[in-house]
Coordinates of C-alpha atoms and ligand atoms in Angstrom, one line a residue:
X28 CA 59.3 -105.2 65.4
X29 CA 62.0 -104.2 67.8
X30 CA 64.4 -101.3 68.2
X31 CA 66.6 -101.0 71.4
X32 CA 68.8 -98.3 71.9
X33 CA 71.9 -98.7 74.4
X34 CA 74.3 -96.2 75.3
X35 CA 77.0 -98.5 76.7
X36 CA 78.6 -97.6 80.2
X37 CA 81.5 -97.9 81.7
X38 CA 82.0 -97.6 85.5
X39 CA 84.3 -94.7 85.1
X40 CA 81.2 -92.8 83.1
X41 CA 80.6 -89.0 84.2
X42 CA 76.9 -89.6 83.5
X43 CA 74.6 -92.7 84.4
X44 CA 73.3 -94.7 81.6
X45 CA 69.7 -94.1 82.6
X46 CA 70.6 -90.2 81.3
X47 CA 69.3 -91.8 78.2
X48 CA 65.9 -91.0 79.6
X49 CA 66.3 -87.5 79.6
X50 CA 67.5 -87.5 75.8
X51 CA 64.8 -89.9 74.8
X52 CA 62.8 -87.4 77.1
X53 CA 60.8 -90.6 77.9
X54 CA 60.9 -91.7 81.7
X55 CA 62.9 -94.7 82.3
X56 CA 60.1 -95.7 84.9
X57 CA 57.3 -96.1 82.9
X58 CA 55.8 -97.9 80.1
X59 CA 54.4 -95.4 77.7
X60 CA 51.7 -96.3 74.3
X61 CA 51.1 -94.0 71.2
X62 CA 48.5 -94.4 69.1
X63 CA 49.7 -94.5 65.3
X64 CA 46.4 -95.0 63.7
X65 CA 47.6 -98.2 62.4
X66 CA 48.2 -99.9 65.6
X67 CA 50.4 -98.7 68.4
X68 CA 54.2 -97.8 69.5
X69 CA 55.1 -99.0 73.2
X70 CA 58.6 -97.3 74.9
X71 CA 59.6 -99.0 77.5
X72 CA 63.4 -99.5 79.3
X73 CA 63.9 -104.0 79.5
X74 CA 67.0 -102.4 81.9
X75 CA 67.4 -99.0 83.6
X76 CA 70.3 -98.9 86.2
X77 CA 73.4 -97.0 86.1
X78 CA 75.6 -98.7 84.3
X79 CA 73.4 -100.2 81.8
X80 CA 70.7 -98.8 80.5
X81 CA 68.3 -99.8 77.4
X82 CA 64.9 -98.4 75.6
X83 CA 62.7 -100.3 73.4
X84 CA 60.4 -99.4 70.9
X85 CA 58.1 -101.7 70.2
X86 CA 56.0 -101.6 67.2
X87 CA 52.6 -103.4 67.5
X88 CA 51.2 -103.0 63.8
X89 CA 47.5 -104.1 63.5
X90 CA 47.3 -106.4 60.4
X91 CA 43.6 -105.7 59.9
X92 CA 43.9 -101.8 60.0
X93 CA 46.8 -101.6 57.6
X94 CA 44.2 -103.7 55.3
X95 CA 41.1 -101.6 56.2
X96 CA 43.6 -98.6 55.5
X97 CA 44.7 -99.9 52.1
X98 CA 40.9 -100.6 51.2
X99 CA 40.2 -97.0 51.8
X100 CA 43.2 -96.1 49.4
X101 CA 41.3 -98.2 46.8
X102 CA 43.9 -101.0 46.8
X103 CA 42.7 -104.0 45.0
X104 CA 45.2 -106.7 45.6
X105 CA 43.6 -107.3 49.3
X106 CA 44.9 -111.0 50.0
X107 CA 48.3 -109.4 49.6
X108 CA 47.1 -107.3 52.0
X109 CA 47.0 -109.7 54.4
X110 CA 49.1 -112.0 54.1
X111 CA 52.3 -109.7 53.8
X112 CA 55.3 -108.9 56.4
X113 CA 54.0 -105.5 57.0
X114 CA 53.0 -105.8 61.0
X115 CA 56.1 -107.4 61.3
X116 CA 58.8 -106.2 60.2
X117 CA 60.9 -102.8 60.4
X118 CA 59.7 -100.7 57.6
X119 CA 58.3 -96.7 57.3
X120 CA 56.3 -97.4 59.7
X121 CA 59.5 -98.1 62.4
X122 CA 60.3 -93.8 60.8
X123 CA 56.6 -92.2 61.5
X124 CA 57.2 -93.8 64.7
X125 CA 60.3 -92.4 65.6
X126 CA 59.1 -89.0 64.3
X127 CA 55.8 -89.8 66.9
X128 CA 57.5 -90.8 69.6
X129 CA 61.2 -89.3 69.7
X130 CA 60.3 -86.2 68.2
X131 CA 63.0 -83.8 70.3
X132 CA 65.4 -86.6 70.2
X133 CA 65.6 -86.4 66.2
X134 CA 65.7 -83.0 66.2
X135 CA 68.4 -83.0 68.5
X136 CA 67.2 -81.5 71.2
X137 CA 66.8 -82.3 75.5
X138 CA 66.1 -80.4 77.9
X139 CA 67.2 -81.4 80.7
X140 CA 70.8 -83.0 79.3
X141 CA 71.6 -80.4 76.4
X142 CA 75.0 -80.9 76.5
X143 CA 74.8 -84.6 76.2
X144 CA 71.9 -84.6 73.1
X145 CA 74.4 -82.3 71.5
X146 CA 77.9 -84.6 71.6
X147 CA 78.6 -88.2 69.8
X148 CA 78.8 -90.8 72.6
X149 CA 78.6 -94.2 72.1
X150 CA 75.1 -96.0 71.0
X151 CA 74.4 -99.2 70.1
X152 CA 71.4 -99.6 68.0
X153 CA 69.5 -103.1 67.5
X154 CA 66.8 -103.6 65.0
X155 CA 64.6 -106.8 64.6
X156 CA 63.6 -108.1 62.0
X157 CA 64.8 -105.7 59.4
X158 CA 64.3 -106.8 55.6
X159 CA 67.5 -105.9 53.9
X160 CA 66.6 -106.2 50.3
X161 CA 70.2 -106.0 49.1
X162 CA 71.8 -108.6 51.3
X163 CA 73.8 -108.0 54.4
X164 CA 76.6 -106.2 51.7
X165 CA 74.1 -103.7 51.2
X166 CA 73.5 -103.3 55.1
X167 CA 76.9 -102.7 55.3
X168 CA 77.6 -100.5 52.4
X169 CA 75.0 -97.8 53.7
X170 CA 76.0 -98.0 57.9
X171 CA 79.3 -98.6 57.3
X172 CA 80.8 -95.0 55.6
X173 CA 78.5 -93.4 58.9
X174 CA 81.0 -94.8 61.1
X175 CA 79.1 -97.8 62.7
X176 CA 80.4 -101.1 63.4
X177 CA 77.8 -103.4 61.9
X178 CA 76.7 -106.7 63.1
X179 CA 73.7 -108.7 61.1
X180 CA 72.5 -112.1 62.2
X181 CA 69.5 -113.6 59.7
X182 CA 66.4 -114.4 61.3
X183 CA 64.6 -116.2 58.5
X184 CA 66.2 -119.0 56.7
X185 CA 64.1 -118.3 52.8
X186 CA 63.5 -114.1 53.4
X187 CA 66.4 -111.3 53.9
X188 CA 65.1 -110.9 57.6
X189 CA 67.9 -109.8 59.9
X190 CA 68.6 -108.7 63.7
X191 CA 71.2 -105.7 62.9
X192 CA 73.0 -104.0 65.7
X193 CA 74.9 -101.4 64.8
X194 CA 77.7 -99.4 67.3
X195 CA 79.0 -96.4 66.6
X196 CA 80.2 -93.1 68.7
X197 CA 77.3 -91.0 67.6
X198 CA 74.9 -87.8 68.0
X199 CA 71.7 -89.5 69.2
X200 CA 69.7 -87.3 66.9
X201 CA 72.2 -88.5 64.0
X202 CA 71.6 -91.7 64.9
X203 CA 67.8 -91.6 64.9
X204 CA 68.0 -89.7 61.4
X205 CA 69.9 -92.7 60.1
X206 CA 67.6 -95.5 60.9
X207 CA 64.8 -92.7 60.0
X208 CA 66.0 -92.6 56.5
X209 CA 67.9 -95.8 56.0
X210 CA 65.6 -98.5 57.0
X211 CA 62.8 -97.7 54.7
X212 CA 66.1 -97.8 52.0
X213 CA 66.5 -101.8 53.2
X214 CA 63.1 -102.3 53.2
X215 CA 62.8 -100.9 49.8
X216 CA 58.5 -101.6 49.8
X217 CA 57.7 -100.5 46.2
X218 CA 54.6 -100.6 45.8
X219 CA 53.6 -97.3 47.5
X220 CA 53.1 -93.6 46.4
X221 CA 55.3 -90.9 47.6
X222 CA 54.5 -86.9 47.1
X223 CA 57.2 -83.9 46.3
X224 CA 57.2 -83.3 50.4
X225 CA 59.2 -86.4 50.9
X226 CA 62.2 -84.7 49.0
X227 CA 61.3 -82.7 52.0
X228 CA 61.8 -85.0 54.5
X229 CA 64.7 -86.7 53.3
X230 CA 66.8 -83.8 52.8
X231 CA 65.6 -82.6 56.3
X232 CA 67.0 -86.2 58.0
X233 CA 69.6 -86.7 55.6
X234 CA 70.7 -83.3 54.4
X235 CA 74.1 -83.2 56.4
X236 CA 75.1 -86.6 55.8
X237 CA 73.7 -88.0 52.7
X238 CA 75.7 -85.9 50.7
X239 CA 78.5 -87.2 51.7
X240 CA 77.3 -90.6 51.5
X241 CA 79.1 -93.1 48.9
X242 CA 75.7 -94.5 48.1
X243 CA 73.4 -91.3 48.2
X244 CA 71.9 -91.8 44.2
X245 CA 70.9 -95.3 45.1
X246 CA 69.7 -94.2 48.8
X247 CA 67.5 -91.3 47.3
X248 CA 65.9 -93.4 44.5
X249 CA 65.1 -95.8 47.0
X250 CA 63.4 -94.1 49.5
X251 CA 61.5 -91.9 46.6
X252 CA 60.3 -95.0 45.5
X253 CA 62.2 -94.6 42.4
X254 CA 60.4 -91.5 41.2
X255 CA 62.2 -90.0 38.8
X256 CA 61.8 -86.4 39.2
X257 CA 61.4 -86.5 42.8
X258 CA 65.2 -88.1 42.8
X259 CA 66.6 -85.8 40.5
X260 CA 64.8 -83.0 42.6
X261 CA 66.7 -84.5 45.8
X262 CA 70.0 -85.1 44.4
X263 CA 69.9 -81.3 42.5
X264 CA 69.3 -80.0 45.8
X265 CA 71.6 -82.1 47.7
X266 CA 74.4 -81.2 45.9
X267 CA 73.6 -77.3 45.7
X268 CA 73.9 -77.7 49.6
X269 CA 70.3 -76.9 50.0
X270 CA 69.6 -77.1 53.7
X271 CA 66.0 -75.2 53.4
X272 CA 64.0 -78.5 54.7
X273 CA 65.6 -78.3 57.7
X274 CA 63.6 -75.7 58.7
X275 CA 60.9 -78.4 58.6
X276 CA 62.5 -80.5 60.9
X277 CA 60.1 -79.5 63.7
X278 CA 56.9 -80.0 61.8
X279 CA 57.9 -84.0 62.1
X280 CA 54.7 -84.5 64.0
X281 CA 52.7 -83.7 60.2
X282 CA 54.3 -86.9 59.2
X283 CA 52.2 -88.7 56.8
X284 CA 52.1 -92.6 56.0
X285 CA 52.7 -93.6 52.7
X286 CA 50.1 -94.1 50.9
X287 CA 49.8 -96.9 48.5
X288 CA 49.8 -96.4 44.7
X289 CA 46.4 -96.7 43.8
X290 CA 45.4 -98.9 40.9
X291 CA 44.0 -95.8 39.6
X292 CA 47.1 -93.7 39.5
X293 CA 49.0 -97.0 38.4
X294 CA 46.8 -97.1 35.2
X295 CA 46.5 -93.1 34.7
X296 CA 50.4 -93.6 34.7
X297 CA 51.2 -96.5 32.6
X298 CA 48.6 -94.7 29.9
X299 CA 50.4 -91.6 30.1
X300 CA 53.6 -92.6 30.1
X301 CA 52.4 -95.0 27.0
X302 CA 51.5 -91.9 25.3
X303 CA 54.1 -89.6 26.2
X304 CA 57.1 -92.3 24.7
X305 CA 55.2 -92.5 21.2
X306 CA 54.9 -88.8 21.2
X307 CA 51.0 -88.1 20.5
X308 CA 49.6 -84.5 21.0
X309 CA 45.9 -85.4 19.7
X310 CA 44.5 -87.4 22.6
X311 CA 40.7 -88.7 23.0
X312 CA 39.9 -90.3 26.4
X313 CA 37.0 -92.8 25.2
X314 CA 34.4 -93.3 28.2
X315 CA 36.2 -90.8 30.0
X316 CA 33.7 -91.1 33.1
X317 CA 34.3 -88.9 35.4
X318 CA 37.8 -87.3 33.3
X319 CA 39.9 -88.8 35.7
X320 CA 42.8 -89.6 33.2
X321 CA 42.0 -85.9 31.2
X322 CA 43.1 -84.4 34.8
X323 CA 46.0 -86.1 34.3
X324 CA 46.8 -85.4 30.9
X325 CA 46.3 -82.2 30.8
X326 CA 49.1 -81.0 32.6
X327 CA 51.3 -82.6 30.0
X328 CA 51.8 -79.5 27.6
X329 CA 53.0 -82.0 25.2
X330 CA 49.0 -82.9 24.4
X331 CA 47.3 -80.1 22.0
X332 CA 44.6 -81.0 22.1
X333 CA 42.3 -83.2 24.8
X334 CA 38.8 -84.8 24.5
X335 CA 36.9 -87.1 26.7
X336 CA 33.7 -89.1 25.3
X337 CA 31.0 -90.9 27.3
X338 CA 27.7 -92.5 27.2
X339 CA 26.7 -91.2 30.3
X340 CA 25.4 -87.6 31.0
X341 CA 25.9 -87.9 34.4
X342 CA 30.0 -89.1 34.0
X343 CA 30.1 -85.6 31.7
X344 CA 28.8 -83.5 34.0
X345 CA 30.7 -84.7 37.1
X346 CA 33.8 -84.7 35.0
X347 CA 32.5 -81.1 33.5
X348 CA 33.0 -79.7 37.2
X349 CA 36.2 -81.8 37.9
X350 CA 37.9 -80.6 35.0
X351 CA 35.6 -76.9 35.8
X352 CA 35.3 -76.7 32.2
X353 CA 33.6 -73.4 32.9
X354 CA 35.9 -71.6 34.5
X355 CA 38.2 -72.5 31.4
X356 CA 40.2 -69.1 29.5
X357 CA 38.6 -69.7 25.6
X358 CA 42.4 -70.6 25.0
X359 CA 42.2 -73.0 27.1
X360 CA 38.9 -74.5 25.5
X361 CA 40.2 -75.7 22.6
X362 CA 42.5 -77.8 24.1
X363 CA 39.9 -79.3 26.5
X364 CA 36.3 -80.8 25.7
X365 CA 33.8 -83.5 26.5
X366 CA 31.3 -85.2 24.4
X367 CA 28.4 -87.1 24.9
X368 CA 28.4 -90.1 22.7
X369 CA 28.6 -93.9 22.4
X370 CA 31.6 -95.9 21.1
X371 CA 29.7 -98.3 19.0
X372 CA 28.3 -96.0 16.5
X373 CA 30.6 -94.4 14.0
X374 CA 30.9 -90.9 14.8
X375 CA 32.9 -88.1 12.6
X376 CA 33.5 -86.5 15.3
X377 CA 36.5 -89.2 16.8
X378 CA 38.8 -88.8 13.5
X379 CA 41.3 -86.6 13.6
X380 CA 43.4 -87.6 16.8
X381 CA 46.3 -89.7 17.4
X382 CA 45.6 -91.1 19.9
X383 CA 42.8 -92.7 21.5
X384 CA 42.3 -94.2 25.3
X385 CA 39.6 -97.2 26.6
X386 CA 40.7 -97.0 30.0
X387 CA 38.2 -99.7 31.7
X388 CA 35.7 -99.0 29.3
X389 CA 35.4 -102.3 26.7
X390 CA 34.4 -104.4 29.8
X391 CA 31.3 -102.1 30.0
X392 CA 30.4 -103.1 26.9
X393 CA 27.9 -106.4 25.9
X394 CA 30.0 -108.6 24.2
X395 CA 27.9 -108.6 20.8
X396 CA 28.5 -104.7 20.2
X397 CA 32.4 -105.4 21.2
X398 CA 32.9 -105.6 16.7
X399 CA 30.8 -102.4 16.4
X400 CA 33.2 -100.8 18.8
X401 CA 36.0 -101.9 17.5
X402 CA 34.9 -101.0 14.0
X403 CA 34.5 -97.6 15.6
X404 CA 37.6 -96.9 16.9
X405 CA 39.8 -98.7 14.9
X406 CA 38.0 -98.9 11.4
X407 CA 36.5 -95.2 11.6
X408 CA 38.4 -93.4 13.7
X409 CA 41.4 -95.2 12.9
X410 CA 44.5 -92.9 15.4
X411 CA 47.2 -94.1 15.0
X412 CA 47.7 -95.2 18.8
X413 CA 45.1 -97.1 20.5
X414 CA 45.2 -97.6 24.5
X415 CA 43.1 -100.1 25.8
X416 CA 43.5 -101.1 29.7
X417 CA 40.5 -104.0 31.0
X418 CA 41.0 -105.5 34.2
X419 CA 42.6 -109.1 34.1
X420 CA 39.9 -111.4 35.6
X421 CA 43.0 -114.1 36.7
X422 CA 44.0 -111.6 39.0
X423 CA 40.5 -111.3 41.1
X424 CA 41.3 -114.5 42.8
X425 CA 43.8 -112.6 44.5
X426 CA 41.0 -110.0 45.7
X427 CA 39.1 -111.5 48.6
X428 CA 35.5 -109.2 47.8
X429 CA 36.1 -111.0 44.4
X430 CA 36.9 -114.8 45.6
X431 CA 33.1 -116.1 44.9
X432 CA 34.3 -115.4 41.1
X433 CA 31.8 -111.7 41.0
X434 CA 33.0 -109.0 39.2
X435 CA 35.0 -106.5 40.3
X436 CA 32.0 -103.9 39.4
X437 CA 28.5 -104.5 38.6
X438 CA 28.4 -102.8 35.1
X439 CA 30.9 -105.1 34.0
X440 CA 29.4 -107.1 31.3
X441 CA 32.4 -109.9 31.2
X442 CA 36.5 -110.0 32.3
X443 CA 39.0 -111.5 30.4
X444 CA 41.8 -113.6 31.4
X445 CA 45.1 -112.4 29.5
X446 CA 44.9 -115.1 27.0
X447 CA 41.5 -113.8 25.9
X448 CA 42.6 -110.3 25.8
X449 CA 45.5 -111.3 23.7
X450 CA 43.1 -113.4 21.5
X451 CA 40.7 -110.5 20.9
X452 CA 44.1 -108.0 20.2
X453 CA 45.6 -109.8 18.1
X454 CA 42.4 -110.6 15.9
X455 CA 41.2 -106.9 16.1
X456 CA 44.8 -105.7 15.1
X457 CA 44.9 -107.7 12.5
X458 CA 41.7 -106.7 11.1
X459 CA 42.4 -103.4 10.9
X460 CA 46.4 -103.1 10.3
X461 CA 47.7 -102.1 13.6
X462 CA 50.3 -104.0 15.6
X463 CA 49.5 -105.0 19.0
X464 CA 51.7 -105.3 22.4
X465 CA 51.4 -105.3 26.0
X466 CA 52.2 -104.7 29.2
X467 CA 51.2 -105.3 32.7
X468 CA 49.9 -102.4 35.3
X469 CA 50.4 -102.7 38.7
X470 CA 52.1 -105.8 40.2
X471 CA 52.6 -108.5 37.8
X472 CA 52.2 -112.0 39.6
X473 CA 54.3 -114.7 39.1
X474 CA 51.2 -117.0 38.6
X475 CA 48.0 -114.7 38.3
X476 CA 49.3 -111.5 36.2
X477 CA 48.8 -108.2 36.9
X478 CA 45.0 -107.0 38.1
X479 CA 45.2 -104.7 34.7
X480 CA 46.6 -105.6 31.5
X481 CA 47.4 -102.8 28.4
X482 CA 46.9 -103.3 24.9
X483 CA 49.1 -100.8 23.2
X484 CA 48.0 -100.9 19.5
X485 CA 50.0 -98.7 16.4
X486 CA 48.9 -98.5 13.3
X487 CA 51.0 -100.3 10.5
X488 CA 53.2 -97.3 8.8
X489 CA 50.7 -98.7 5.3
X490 CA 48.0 -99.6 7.0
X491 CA 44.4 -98.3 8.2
X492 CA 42.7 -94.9 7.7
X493 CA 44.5 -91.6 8.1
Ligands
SAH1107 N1 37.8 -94.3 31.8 C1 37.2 -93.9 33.0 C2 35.9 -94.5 33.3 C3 35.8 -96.0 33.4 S1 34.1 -96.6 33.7 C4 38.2 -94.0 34.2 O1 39.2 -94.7 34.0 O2 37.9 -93.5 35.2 C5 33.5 -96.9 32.1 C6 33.0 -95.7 31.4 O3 32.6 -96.1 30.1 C7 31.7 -95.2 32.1 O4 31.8 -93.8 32.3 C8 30.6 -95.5 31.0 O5 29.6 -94.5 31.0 C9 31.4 -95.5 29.7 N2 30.8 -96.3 28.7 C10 30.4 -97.6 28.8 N3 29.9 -98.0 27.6 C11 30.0 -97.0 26.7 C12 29.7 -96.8 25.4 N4 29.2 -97.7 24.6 N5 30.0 -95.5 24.8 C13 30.6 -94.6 25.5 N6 30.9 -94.7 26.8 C14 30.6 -95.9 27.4

């Protein structure tokens, strides 16, 4: 992907167009590479005289390190990996690499041409291909109340890929902050994770004019990846005038990429959120391994009271020093417990909670012990919520380490498609007088599913022990 930037000249100019140099403080003379960890940014100047006078940066993402990147993030969806418009297209990636590479530009600053970085003059900006998810309107409706004149030209006749040039009289630093913030807006990439310190960074590129900005609720919850709090975080701030991040502004270089949501924190989310809307406070995590989801739990204050159960000693005692049990106030150890036991022998010890989690756990389990377990948590302990989250074997296709039809871990004793998770549900709900529903985790595809599935069960008001 492409961005040029051209201050346009006219022979009566007081300053040559190759000035842009000095603002972009990036010799017009010289082809220059930065290493992004992902695959490299070029700068170099197609034309350099003075009259005219353009810079390109040129974005040359490598395909298989964004993969080997989202392996280490313990993606699963891999083929997606690939085969994905990523490399190719403007995304975050286009803002990291303006923070890399025109770092005193964004912050407004030049040494040698002060004056200049410092006054609107006229730009024109051209980005290619840019995914405007949102249609050219959309395009229009976010440049358009900055001041630019927008031009968009599609590039791909079945995908919103466009070439967008965009003229305006315009701080250079304003100008990078737009595209900075704005393009990842178009792109509007989902599926990824974003932490509290990108309220940071949006405030600190935005502060000034997003405010103002007709469409700043929709601009905020998409570039916070539709994170709730963090939105209400940035518009709160926002409109309180809070201009603290820009005191960040020079720590661009700590930029981060965006990490994708992990499976993991996909399903730790669904489950709590699952939990959270039916109002529980008794929760027990059932083969909590290594208390992954009670780390999570915990900080809800809403749960009372917290305990994980596994087979395996060594699960209890990693999860043990996760959670550092010991260090626990004795207020605090009510609330919080482990206990070593197996889920397909009644134990007294499971009643009394409202809840109960099997978050990848019944796929551990041989299928002939799968009644006793059920008897177990739904007969015996009988809460009157019942999690259960397997992996949904359709979807493994879709992982490439899983195409020879293994599966997805070597302790898994079988995987069911959704059908046969539905078929076991609904039989199992029956049985024991709960109703059953469910919902996808992660992205649900049109033809495979999701790679985890939910089975929400509540006990029937009449139904079941209490
Ligand atoms: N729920 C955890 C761990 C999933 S791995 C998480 O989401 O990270 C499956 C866990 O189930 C393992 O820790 C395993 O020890 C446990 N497990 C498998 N069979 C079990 C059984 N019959 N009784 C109790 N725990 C069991």
């Amino acid at each position: 992907m492409l961005l040029t930037l051209t201050p346009p000249r006219d022979a009566a100019a007081s300053s040559p167009a190759t000035d842009l140099g000095y603002l972009l403080a990036k010799n017009p003379a010289r082809v220059q590479s930065f290493d992004l960890g992902v695959g490299e940014a070029h700068v170099y100047y197609p034309e350099a005289t003075p009259v005219r006078c353009t810079a390109a940066l040129l974005l040359d993402l490598d395909p298989l390190a964004l993969v080997k990147r989202a392996r280490r993030q313990g993606r699963h969806d891999l083929l997606a990996r690939y085969v994905n418009d990523r490399p190719y297209v403007a995304s975050s990636f286009l803002s990291v690499a303006l923070t890399r590479v025109f770092r005193s530009a964004l912050a407004g600053q030049s040494r040698e041409r002060p004056e200049l970085a410092a006054a609107p003059q006229p730009f024109e900006a051209t980005v290619t291909p840019l995914p405007c998810r949102g249609g050219e309107a959309f395009l229009r409706r976010l440049f358009e109340p900055l001041g630019y004149v927008v031009d968009a030209e599609r590039v791909a006749p079945a995908a919103p890929y466009f070439r967008v040039t965009l003229r305006a009289e315009v701080r250079l630093a304003d100008l990078l902050a737009h595209l900075y913030v704005l393009v990842p807006v178009l792109d509007d990439e989902k599926h990824y994770w974003v932490g509290s310190d990108e309220v940071d960074k949006l405030l600190a590129k935005g502060g000034a004019w997003l405010e103002a900005h007709p469409l700043r609720e929709e601009i905020a919850r998409r570039y916070l990846k539709r994170q709730g709090r963090l939105v209400r975080e940035a518009l709160a701030r926002l409109t309180a005038g809070d201009d603290s991040a820009d005191d960040t502004a020079g720590d661009a270089e700590e930029e981060t990429l965006e990490k994708p949501l992990s499976l993991n924190q996909q399903r730790y989310g669904a489950v709590l959120a699952v939990l959270k809307s039916a109002g529980v406070s008794r929760v027990v995590d059932l083969g909590c391994g290594e208390g992954k989801l009670l780390r999570v739990l915990r900080g809800e204050p809403t749960f009372t009271r917290l305990v994980g159960v596994d087979v395996s000693p060594r699960a209890l005692e990693v999860a043990a020093r996760r959670l550092r049990l010991d260090d626990l106030p004795s207020s605090q150890r009510e609330r919080l417990a482990l206990m070593h036991g197996a889920l397909t022998y009644v134990d007294a010890r499971l009643a009394g909670f409202d809840a109960a989690c099997l978050v990848e756990v019944i796929e551990h389990v041989d299928p002939p012990r799968l009644p006793d377990l059920a008897h177990v948590v739904f007969g015996a302990a009988a809460p009157r919520l019942v999690v259960v989250t397997p992996p949904n074997v359709e979807h493994t296709v879709r992982d490439e380490r899983h195409a020879a039809g293994a599966h997805r871990h070597r302790d898994h004793r079988f995987e069911w498609t959704r059908a046969e998770l539905r078929a076991w549900a609904e039989d199992v709900a029956t049985r024991y007088g709960y109703g059953v529903r469910f919902a996808p985790i992660g992205p649900d595809d049109p033809e495979v599913g999701p790679p985890t599935q939910m089975a929400i069960f509540e006990r029937a008001a009449d139904g079941g022990a209490s």
